[in-house]
Every structure is written in C-alpha cells, then in structure tokens.
Tab-separated table of C-alpha atoms in Angstrom:
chain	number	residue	atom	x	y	z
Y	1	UNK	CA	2.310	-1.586	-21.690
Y	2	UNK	CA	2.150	0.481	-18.574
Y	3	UNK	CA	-1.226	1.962	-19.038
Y	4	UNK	CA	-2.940	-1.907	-18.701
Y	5	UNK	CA	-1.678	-2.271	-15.465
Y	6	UNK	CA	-4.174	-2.490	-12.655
Y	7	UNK	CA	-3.156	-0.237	-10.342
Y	8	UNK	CA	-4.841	-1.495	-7.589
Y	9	UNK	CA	-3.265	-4.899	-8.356
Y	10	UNK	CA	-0.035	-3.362	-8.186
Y	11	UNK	CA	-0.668	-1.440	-4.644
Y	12	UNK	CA	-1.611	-5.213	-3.524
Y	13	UNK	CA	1.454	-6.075	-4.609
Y	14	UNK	CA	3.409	-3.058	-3.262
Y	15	UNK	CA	1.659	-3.177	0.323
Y	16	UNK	CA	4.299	-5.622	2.232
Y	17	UNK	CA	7.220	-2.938	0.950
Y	18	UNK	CA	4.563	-0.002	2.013
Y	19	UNK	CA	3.838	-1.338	5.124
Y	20	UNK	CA	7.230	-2.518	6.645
C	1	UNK	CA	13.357	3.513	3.514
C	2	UNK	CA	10.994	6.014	1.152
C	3	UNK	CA	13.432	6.992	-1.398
C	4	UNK	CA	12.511	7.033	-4.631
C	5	UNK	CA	15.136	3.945	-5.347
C	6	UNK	CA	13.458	2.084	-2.657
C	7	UNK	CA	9.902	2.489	-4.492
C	8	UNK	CA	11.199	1.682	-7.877
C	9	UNK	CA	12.936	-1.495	-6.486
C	10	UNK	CA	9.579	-2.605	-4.687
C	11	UNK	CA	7.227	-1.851	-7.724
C	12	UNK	CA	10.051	-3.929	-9.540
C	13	UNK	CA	9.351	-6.611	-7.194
C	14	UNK	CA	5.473	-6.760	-7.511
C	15	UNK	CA	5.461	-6.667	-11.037
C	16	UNK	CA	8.146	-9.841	-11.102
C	17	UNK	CA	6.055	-11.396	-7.967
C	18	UNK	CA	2.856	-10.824	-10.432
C	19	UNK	CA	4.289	-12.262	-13.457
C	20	UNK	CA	3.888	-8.788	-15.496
C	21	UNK	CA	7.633	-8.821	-16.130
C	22	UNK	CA	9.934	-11.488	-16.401
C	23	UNK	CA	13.755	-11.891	-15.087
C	24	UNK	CA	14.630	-12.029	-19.019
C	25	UNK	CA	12.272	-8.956	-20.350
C	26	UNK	CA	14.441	-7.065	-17.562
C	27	UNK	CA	17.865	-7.894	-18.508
C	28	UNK	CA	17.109	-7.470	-21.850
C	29	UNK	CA	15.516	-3.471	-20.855
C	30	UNK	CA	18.964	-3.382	-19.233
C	31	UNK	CA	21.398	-4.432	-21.728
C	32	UNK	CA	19.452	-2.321	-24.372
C	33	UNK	CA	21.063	0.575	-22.850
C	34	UNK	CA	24.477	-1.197	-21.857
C	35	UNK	CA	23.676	-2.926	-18.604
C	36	UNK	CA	23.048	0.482	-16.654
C	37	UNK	CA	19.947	1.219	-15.340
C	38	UNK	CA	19.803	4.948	-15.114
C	39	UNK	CA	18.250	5.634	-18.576
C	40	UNK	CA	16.955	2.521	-19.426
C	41	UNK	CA	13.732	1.845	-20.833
C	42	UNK	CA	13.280	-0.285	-17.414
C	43	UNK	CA	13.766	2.838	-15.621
C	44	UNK	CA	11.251	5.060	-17.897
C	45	UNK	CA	8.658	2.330	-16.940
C	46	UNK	CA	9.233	2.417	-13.037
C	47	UNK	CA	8.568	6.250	-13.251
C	48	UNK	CA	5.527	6.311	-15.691
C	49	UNK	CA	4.098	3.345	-12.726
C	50	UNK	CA	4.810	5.969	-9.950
C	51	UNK	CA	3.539	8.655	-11.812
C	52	UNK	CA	0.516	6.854	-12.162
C	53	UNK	CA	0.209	5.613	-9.105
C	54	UNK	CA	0.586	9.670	-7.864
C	55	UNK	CA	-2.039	10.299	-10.274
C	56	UNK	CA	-4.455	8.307	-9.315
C	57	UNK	CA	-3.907	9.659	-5.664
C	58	UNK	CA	-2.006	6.614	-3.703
C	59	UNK	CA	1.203	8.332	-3.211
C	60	UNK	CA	2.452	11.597	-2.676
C	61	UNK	CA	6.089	12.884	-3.188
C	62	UNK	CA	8.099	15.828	-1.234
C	63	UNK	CA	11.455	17.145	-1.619
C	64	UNK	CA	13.389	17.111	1.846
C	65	UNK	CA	15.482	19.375	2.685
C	66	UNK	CA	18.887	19.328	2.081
C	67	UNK	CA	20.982	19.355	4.812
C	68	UNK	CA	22.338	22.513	6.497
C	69	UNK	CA	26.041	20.857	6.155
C	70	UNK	CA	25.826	20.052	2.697
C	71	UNK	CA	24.294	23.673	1.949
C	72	UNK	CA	27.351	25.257	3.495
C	73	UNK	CA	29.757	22.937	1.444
C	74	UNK	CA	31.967	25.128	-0.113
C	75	UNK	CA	31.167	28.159	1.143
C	76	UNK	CA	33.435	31.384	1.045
C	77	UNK	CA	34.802	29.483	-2.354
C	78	UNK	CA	33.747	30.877	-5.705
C	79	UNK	CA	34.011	28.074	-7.831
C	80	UNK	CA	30.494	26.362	-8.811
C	81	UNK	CA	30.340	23.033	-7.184
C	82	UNK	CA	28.058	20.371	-8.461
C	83	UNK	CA	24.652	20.434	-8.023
C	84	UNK	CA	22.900	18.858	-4.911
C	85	UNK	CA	21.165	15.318	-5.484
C	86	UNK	CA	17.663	15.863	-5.310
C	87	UNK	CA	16.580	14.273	-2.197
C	88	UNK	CA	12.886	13.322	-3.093
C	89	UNK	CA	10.869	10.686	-0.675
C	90	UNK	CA	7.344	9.261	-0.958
C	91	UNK	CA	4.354	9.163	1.135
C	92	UNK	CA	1.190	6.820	1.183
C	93	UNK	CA	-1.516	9.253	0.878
C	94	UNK	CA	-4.884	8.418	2.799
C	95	UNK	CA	-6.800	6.814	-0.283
C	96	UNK	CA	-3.573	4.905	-0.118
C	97	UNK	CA	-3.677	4.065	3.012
C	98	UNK	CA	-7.694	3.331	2.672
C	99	UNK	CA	-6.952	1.048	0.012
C	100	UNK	CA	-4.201	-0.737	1.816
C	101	UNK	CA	-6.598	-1.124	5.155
C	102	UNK	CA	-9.360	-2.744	2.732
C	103	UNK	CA	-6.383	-5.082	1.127
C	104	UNK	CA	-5.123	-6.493	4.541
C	105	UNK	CA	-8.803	-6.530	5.673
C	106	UNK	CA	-10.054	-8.846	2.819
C	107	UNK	CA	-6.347	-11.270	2.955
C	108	UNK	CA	-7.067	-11.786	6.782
C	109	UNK	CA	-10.574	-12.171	6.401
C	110	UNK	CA	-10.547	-13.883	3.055
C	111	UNK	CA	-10.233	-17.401	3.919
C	112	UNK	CA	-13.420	-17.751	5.564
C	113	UNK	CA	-15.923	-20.819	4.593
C	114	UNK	CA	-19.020	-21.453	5.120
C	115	UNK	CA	-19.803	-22.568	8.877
C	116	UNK	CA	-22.149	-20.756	11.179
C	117	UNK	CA	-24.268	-17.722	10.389
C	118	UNK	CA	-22.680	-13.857	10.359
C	119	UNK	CA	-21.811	-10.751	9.389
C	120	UNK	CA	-18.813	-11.417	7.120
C	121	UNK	CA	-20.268	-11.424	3.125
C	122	UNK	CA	-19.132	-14.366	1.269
C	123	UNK	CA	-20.154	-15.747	-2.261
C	124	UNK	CA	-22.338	-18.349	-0.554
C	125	UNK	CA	-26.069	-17.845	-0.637
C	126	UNK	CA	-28.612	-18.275	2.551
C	127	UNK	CA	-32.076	-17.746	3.606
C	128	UNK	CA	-32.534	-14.434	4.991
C	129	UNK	CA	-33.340	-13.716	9.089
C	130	UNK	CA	-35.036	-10.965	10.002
C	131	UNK	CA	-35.727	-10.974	13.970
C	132	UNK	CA	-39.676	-8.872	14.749
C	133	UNK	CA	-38.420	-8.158	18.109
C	134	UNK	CA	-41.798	-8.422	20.566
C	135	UNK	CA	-43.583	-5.372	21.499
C	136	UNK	CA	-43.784	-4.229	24.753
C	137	UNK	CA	-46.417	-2.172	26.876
C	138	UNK	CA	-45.810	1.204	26.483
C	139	UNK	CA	-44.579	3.772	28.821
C	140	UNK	CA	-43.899	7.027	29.221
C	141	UNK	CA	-41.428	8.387	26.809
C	142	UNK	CA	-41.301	5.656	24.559
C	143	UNK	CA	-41.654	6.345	21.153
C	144	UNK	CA	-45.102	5.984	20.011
C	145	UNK	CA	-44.829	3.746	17.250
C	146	UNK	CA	-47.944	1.538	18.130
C	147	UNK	CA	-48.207	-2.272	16.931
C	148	UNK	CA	-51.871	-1.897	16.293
C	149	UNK	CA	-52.834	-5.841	16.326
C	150	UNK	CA	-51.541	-6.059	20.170
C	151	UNK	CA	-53.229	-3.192	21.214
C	152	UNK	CA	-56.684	-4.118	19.935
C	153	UNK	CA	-55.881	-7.852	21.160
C	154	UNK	CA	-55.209	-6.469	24.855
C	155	UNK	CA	-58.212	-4.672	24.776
C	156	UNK	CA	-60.624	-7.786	23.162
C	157	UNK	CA	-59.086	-9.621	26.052
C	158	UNK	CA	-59.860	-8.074	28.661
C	159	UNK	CA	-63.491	-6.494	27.484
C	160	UNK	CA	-64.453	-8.924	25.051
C	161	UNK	CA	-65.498	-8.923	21.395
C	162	UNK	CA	-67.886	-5.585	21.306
C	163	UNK	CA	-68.587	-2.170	20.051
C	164	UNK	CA	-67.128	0.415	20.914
C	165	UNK	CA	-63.931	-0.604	21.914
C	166	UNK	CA	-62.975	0.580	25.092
C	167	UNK	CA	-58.682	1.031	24.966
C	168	UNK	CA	-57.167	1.522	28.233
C	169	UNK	CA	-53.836	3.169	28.955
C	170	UNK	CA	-52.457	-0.375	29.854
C	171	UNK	CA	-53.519	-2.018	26.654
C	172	UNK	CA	-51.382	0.038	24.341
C	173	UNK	CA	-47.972	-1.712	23.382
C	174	UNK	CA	-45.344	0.034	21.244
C	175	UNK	CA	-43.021	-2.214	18.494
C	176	UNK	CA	-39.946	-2.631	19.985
C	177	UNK	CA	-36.605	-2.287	17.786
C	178	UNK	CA	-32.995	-3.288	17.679
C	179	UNK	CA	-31.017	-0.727	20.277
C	180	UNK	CA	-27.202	0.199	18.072
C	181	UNK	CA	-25.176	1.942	19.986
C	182	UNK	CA	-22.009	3.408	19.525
C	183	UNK	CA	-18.325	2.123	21.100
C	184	UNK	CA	-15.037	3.372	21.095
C	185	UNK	CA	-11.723	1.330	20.870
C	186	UNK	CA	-8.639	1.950	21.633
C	187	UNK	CA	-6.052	-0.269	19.803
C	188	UNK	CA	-2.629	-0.424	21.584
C	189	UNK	CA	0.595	-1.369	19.206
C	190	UNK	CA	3.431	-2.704	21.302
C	191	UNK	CA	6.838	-1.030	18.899
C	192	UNK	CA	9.090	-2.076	22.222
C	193	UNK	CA	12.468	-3.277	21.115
C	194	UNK	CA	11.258	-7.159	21.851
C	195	UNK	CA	9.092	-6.647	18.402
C	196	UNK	CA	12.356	-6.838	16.838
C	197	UNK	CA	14.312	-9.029	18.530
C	198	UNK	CA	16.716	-11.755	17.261
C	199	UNK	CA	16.293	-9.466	13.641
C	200	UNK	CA	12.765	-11.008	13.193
C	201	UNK	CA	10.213	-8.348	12.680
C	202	UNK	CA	7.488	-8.988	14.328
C	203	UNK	CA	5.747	-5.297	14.181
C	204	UNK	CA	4.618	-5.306	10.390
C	205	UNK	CA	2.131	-8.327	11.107
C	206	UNK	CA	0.902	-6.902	13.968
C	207	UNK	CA	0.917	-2.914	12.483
C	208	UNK	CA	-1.292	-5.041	9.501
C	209	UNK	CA	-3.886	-6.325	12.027
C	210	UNK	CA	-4.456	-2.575	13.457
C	211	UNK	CA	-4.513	-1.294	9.848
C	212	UNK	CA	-7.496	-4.299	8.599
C	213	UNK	CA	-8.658	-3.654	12.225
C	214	UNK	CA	-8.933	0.727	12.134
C	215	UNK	CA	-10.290	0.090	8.348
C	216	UNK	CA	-12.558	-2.396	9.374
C	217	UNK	CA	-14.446	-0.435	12.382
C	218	UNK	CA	-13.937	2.889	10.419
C	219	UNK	CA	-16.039	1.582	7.941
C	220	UNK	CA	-18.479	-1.073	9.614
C	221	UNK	CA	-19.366	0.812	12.499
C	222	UNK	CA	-19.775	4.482	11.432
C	223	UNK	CA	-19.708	6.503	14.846
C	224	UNK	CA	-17.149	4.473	16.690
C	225	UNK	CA	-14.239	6.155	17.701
C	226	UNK	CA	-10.885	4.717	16.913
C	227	UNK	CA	-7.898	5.399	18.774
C	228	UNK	CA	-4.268	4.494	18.163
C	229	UNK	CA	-1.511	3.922	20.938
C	230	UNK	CA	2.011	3.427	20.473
C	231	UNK	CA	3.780	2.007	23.424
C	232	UNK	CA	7.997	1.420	24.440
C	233	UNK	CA	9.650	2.866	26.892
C	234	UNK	CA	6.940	5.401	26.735
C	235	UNK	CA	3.287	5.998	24.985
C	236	UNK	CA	2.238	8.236	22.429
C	237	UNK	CA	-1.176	8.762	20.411
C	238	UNK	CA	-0.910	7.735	17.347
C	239	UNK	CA	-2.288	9.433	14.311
C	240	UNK	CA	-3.768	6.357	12.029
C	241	UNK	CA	-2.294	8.852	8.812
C	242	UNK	CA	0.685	7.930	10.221
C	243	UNK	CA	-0.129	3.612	11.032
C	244	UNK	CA	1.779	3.023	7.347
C	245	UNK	CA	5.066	4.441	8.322
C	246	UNK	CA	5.423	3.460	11.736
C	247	UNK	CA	8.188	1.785	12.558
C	248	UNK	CA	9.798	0.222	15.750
C-alpha cells in the first residue's frame, strides 16, 4: 500500500541517487 | 540524470534496498500486464510515490523545453507528425534538500559513543555543567548587571563589618557571561577532473560532507554565514540550492 510508506524513509533511501 | 525514468528506477531501488518490495512481488506486477512495464500496476505505484513525494514538498517537476530542431521537424509539410515526448525532469526542492542535509548529517555523525564530554546529543544520559563564569570589577561601559554578594564583600573588606556601608566605585563587580560570536565559513568543493579519475567518483562523498557540513552550521550556529566555492580550471560561487545537483 503506497499510502504506509514513510516518506522520509524513502528520501533516505533515495538520497545516494539524489545526490550523485 | 533527472528524468522521470531515472527517478522511478531509483525509488525502485530504495524500496527493494528497504525490503518494501521484493524481486518476486515485481515480476509478478510485471507479468500481470505481459512483462511490459509501461502500464503496469508497478508503474502506477512509482508515480503515486512521486506524486507523493511532490506533495509533500521534496521534489519539484518542470517541463524542458523541447528542442528548437525537433520543433522545426517537419516543417513546410502538412501532414500531422506524432506528438513530441514530453520531456519532464525533477528537482530536489529546498525542504528536500533540508531533509537530505539532516540525513547525511545524522549517518556521518551517527556512530558516535560515549567518550569525552560535547555538544553532539546522544541517547546517553550525564550530569549537567553549567560554568558561573567569575565576575569582574566593573568598568565603564560594561553592562550593569551587578553580582550583589561581591560587591558588598569588596566593600566589608576593605571597611569592615558596619553601618552604613560605604560602596566605592572600585568595589562594584559586574557578572561576567559567555561572549558568542558569530563566524563565517567558506567551504571550498574541489569538482577538478582528478575527482573523477580512473571512473571512481570521488565528488559525491565529498559534495555529502559540504551538504551535513552547510546543514549542520545553518542550523547550529544561527548567524554564521555559509559560503559555497566550486573550484577546476576556474572558481565559481556556488548557490547551496544548487549543492544537490552539482556535478563534476
């Protein structure tokens, strides 16, 4: 369920692609 | 790259890397709509993530513009050629960016034990230190906020325990209190072709350390200033909005 995912989890997640 | 495809494949990534979704759960998404992605329930998913993720104010999109030489495909002919792909990119917004600064902050910070005293919080419990800083005698311009017990003390001292108390200029003494001042920093971020060299990128550690480093003094030290320099060949000032998408 997309609604139950912690977004701020996810930008964790997403900050190595973000960032390089 | 800041495609659309590229976010999609990323957020793919973290949600794999964070055991949300599994290799399986993904193939099966895929093969529900005959091994393509486009249209799959996979896809919907990706897009309802970035449309959250815009929603809550972490990313931005924009539409580029085409280019001029595609526009002019095809002109002077009449027949209707097929519409343009949409060329849409993304953007870390600044509470993106915040959040990201705070992130890298905490992972490079995170690790610490419990040695000698500081200012890094941790879970770990101590007894509190406050320093009473001495008071001095006071002088001409200081700020008049008298410790009372010295002042009386000065004067017993030198006149004896009687009534009246005679105070002389000399025996007043003001608290004295912590001085903060204010400092500005200058961070320089080498993107010179050696960050990259033998393909091993070298610049995305070291653009993390000036992100944990900008979010660190931005918030810790309010009044600071904080400037960014990009150097190569040449310099540049660099706009911390634009730290994130630096590249060498």
């Amino acid at each position: 369920d997309v609604s139950s995912i912690n977004l701020g989890d996810l930008m964790e997640g997403l900050s190595d692609s973000l960032l390089s | 790259d800041t495609s659309l495809d590229a976010l999609r494949q990323a957020l793919l990534q973290a949600l794999m890397d964070q055991d949300l979704l599994d290799e399986h759960r993904v193939q099966e998404m895929l093969a529900e709509n005959e091994g393509k992605f486009k249209g799959s329930a996979l896809e919907e998913m990706l897009n309802q993530l970035i449309e959250r993720l815009i929603e809550e104010g972490y990313l931005t999109l924009r539409e580029e513009q085409v280019r001029q030489q595609q526009q002019q495909r095809g002109n002077g002919n009449p027949e209707i050629s097929e519409p343009l792909p949409r060329n849409v990119k993304f953007e870390v917004t600044e509470k993106g960016l915040d959040f990201l600064g705070y992130k890298t902050l905490r992972n490079l910070l995170g690790s610490l034990g419990k040695s000698s005293f500081g200012r890094h919080d941790t879970p770990q419990l101590s007894t509190g230190v406050e320093a009473a800083a001495a008071s001095k005698a006071y002088e001409f311009g200081d700020t008049i906020n008298l410790d009372v017990n010295t002042t009386l003390l000065s004067a017993i001292q030198r006149e004896g325990l009687k009534m009246p108390l005679n105070l002389e200029y000399s025996d007043l003494h003001v608290h004295q209190c912590d001085y903060q001042s204010s400092c500005a920093t200058v961070v320089m971020l080498d993107c010179s072709h050696s960050m990259i060299l033998y393909g091993e990128d070298r610049f995305t550690p070291a653009k993390k350390v000036a992100l944990a480093l900008a979010h660190l003094i931005r918030t810790q030290y309010p009044g600071d200033a904080l400037k960014l320099v990009l150097f190569h060949d040449s310099a540049e000032e660099l706009p911390l909005a634009k730290l994130a998408t630096t590249q060498v």
